[in-house]
Amino acid sequence: MQSVLAMAAEAQVGGESLLATIKIAVLPIAKVFTMCFLGFLMASKYVNILPASGRKLLNGLVFSLLLPCLIFSQLGQAITLEKMIEWWFIPANVVLGTISGSLIGLAVAYIVRPPYPFFKFTIIQIGTGNIGNVPLVLIAALCRDKSNPFGDSERCSTDGTAYISFGQWVGAIILYTYVFNMLAPPPEGTFYIEETNLPVRDPPKDGAQIPKDGFPEQVPLLTDDDVQSNSNPQKNGKIKQMLVFLYEKLKLKQILQPPIIASILAMVLGVIPFFKKLIFTSDAPLFFFTDSCIILGEAMIPCILLALGGNLVDGPGSSKLGLRTTAAIIFARLLLVPPVGLGIVMLADKLGFLPAGDQMFRFVLLLQHSMPTSVLSGAVASLRGCGREAAAVLFWVHIFAIFSMAGWVTLYLNLLF
C-alpha cells in the first residue's frame, strides 16, 4: 500500500506534482518568516541594534522613499492606457473585498459581542486587509525562484508589482475615509472609559459649552482671545472657507501619501507615450532616474520585513479586547474572508471581467483577499485612540498569517495551474 506521501507525489496539477506546488507556495512564506525573524532578533534585548526609534526611522524611510520608488519604477514601466482600461477590476476588487470583509466582520461582531466600545473596531480589523506591503513581499519572493509557475522571473516581478501598485490608491482612499470614520472615538471621547478623560490644553471655563458630539480632538486648541487676535476678515473669504472645508472633509492630506503620489505619477506619465519614452524605456534620456528608483525600490522588501519583525518584539501589549474577540478577528480575517474573495474572483472570471490567460492577474486578486489586517489601519487606529488594541491584533494576526497564507497560496496555485 502506497504511503500518503507517495500518493501526493504522484498527484499531478497542471504538469507539476502536488509536492512541487506546495514547495513553490511555502518557500516564499519561509523567506518572509526568515527575514522577519532576523528583524525580531536584531530588535531583541540580546542584540538591540534595532530599537523602537530605529524601527520608526526605518518605517519612515520605507514609506516615504523606498516604497514610492518601487511603485513608480515598476508601475510606470508596465502601465499603458490600454492596460489601465484592462486592469479596471483591480481597484474594484479592493472595494468589493472591503465590503465583503466588513459584512463578515459585522456578523462576527454580532456573534462575539466585543467589549464596548470596540464593535466597529472589530469590523474594521476583519474588513481591511494588507493589499500592498505583504503582497509585494510575497510576489518578490515567489518570482525570485526560477521554477515559479509564472515564467520569467523579471516579468513575473514587474507584472505582479504593477498589479498590486495599481490597487493601492483605492486602498488609501478607503483607509483615510471609511476606516478613519469607523474608528471615531465613542461619545465619551475615549476608548478607555474607566480612565480619566484625555487632557486638553485649556479646560472649558464655567458655563462654556462643549459640542454635543465633540471629542477632545475637536475642541479648539486656541482660546477665543487667540482666535480674535489672529483672525483676518479679508483672508477668510467664502472661497477660502470652501477650500478648507473640502480639504478637511476629503482628508486630502492623509490620502495624498508618498506611495499614492508615486502611483498617480506613474499612471499619468506611463500612459502618455511621450513621457514613457522619455523616462521609462531602457534607452530613454531620463532612464537614469527610473533606474535609480529601481535600485532604491529593491531595498524596500528587506527593510520592511526587518521593521515588521522588529515590531513583534514588543509583544501584543495590553489590550481590552479579550481572548474571545481577538481569536474571532484572527479566525475571520484569515479563514472566512479568503473563501468569499475566491468566489468574487471566480465569478468575475466567468463573467469575462479579467484579462484572458493572465494567471498573475488572478493570483494578485486572490492575494488581496487573503492577507492579514492592514498595518496602516493600525496607524489610523493609533490616531483615533485605540492603538493598543490594534497593535495586539496586528501582532497575533501576522503570526498566524504565516501558516494561513501558505495554505491559501498552495490552493491558489493548484487552481490556477
PDB file of C-alpha atoms in Angstrom, residues 65 68-70 72-74 77 262 265-266 269 275 278-282 284-297:
ATOM      1  CA  LEU A  65      11.133  56.774  -0.162  1.00  0.00           C
ATOM      2  CA  PRO A  68       7.252  55.064  -3.658  1.00  0.00           C
ATOM      3  CA  CYS A  69      10.409  54.349  -5.720  1.00  0.00           C
ATOM      4  CA  LEU A  70       9.364  50.724  -6.214  1.00  0.00           C
ATOM      5  CA  PHE A  72       6.962  54.468  -9.573  1.00  0.00           C
ATOM      6  CA  SER A  73       9.518  52.347 -11.421  1.00  0.00           C
ATOM      7  CA  GLN A  74       7.531  49.112 -11.741  1.00  0.00           C
ATOM      8  CA  GLN A  77       7.214  50.638 -16.871  1.00  0.00           C
ATOM      9  CA  ALA A 262       4.029  57.771  -6.765  1.00  0.00           C
ATOM     10  CA  LEU A 265       2.646  59.968 -11.215  1.00  0.00           C
ATOM     11  CA  ALA A 266       3.449  56.524 -12.612  1.00  0.00           C
ATOM     12  CA  LEU A 269       3.438  59.514 -17.049  1.00  0.00           C
ATOM     13  CA  PHE A 275       6.756  60.668 -21.244  1.00  0.00           C
ATOM     14  CA  LEU A 278      11.385  59.930 -22.085  1.00  0.00           C
ATOM     15  CA  ILE A 279      11.502  58.296 -18.634  1.00  0.00           C
ATOM     16  CA  PHE A 280      10.635  54.586 -18.512  1.00  0.00           C
ATOM     17  CA  THR A 281      12.199  52.851 -21.535  1.00  0.00           C
ATOM     18  CA  SER A 282      15.722  51.477 -21.135  1.00  0.00           C
ATOM     19  CA  ALA A 284      15.305  56.915 -22.560  1.00  0.00           C
ATOM     20  CA  PRO A 285      17.275  60.116 -21.816  1.00  0.00           C
ATOM     21  CA  LEU A 286      15.893  60.198 -18.254  1.00  0.00           C
ATOM     22  CA  PHE A 287      16.024  56.466 -17.590  1.00  0.00           C
ATOM     23  CA  PHE A 288      18.819  57.096 -15.097  1.00  0.00           C
ATOM     24  CA  PHE A 289      16.111  58.439 -12.756  1.00  0.00           C
ATOM     25  CA  THR A 290      13.934  55.344 -13.203  1.00  0.00           C
ATOM     26  CA  ASP A 291      16.978  53.089 -12.750  1.00  0.00           C
ATOM     27  CA  SER A 292      17.825  54.903  -9.512  1.00  0.00           C
ATOM     28  CA  CYS A 293      14.259  54.273  -8.329  1.00  0.00           C
ATOM     29  CA  ILE A 294      14.613  50.594  -9.225  1.00  0.00           C
ATOM     30  CA  ILE A 295      17.797  50.326  -7.124  1.00  0.00           C
ATOM     31  CA  LEU A 296      16.141  52.026  -4.155  1.00  0.00           C
ATOM     32  CA  GLY A 297      12.947  50.010  -4.592  1.00  0.00           C
TER      33      GLY A 297
END
